[in-house]
Short mmCIF file of C-alpha atoms in Angstrom, two decimals:
data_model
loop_
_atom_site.label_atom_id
_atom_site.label_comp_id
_atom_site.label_asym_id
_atom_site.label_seq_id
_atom_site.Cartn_x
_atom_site.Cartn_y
_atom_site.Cartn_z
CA UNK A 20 28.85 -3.12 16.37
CA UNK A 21 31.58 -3.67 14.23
CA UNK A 22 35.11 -1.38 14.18
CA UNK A 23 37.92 -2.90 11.89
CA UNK A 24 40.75 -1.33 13.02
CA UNK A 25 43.97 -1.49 10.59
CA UNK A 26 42.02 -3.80 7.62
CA UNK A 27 40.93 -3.06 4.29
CA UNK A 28 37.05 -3.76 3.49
CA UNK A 29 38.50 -6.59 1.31
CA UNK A 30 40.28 -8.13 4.48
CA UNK A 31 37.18 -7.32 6.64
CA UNK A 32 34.65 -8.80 3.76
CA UNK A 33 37.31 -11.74 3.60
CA UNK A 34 37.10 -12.23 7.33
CA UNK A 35 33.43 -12.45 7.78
CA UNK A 36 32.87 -14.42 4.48
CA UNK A 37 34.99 -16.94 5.44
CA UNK A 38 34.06 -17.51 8.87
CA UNK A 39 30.17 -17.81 10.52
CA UNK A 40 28.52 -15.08 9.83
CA UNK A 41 28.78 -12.77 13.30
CA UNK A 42 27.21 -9.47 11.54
CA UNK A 43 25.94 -6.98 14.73
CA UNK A 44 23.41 -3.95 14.33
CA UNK A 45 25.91 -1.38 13.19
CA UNK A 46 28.93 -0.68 11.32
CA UNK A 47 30.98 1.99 11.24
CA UNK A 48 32.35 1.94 7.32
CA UNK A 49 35.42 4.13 6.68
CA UNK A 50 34.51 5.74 2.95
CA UNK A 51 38.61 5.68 1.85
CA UNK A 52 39.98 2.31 2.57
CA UNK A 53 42.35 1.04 0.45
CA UNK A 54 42.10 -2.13 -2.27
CA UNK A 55 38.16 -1.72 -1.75
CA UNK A 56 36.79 1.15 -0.23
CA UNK A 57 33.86 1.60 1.83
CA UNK A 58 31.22 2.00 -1.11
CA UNK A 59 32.30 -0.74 -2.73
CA UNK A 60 32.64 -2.81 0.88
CA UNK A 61 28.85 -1.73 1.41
CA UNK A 62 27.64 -2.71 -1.52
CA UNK A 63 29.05 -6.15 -1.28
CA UNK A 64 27.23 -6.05 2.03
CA UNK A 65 23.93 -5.12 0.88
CA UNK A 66 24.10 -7.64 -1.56
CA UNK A 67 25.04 -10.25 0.63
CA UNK A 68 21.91 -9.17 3.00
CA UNK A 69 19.49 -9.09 0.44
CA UNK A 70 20.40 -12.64 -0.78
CA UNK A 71 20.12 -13.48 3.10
CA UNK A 72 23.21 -14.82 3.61
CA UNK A 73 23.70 -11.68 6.05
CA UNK A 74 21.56 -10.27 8.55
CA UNK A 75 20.55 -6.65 8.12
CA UNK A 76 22.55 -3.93 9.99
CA UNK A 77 23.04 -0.12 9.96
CA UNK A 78 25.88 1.09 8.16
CA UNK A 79 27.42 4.40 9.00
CA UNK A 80 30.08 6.10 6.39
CA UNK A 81 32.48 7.61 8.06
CA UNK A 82 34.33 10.13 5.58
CA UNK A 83 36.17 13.40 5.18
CA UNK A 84 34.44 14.85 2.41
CA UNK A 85 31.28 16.92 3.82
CA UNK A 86 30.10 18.25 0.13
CA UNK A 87 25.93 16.90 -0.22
CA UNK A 88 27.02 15.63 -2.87
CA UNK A 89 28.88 13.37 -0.50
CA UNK A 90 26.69 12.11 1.29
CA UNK A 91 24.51 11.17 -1.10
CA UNK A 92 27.40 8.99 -2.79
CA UNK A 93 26.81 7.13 0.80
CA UNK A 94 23.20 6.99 0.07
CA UNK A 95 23.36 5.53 -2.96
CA UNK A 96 25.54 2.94 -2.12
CA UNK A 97 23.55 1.56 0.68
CA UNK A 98 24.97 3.34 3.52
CA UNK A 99 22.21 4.26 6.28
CA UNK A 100 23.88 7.39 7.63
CA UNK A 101 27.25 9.65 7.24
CA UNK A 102 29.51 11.14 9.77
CA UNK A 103 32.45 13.32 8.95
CA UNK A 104 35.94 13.11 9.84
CA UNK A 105 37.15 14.33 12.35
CA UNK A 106 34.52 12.81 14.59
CA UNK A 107 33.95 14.10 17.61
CA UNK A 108 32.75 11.71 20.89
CA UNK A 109 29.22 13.99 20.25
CA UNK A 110 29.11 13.45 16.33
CA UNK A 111 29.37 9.20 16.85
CA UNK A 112 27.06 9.58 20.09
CA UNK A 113 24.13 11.26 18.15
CA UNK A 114 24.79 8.83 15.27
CA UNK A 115 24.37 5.45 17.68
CA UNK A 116 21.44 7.15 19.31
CA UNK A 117 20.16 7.39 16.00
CA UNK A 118 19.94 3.68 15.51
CA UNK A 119 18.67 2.38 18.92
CA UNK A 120 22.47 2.10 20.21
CA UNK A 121 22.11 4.39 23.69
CA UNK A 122 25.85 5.86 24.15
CA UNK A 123 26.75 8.10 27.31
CA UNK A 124 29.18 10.78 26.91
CA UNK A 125 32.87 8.74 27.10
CA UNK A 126 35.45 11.19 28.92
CA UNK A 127 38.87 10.92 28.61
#
């Protein structure tokens, strides 16, 4: 599972292109990032699967905007599943479980 904290997709695509390819079973793929954004970022991805030169994973958009139509810009792109900002420790739980990924309720 994959969480690029402070990097655009570009860095993050940069970063995995240019080193051995370390792809896990999920990422969590923030819609808005600047220089190229998430459905660009997950389209490059896709791409990059299909050809083989990545293993398949589950990609999770992680946006603000909550419209259908929304979500199925996600869709389209390639994205598995959406989540919406803010995300609550229940919202990313459900999402993980979704996928295989068995998460316990984090307390803080």
């Amino acid at each position: 599972f994959f969480f690029f904290k402070q990097k655009t997709a570009y860095e993050m695509l940069r970063s995995l292109v240019g080193s051995e390819m370390c792809i896990r079973d999920r990422i969590l793929m923030d819609c808005q990032m600047p220089v190229l954004d998430g459905f660009q970022a997950t389209k490059v991805l896709r791409k990059m699967m299909n050809s083989e030169k990545l293993p398949y994973c589950t990609i999770i958009a992680c946006t603000a905007f909550a419209m259908d139509k929304d979500a199925q810009k996600c869709y389209d792109c390639g994205m598995d599943d959406v989540i919406t900002k803010p995300i609550s420790q229940k919202m990313f739980r459900e999402a993980m479980n979704r996928y295989g990924y068995q998460l316990s309720l984090i307390h803080i």
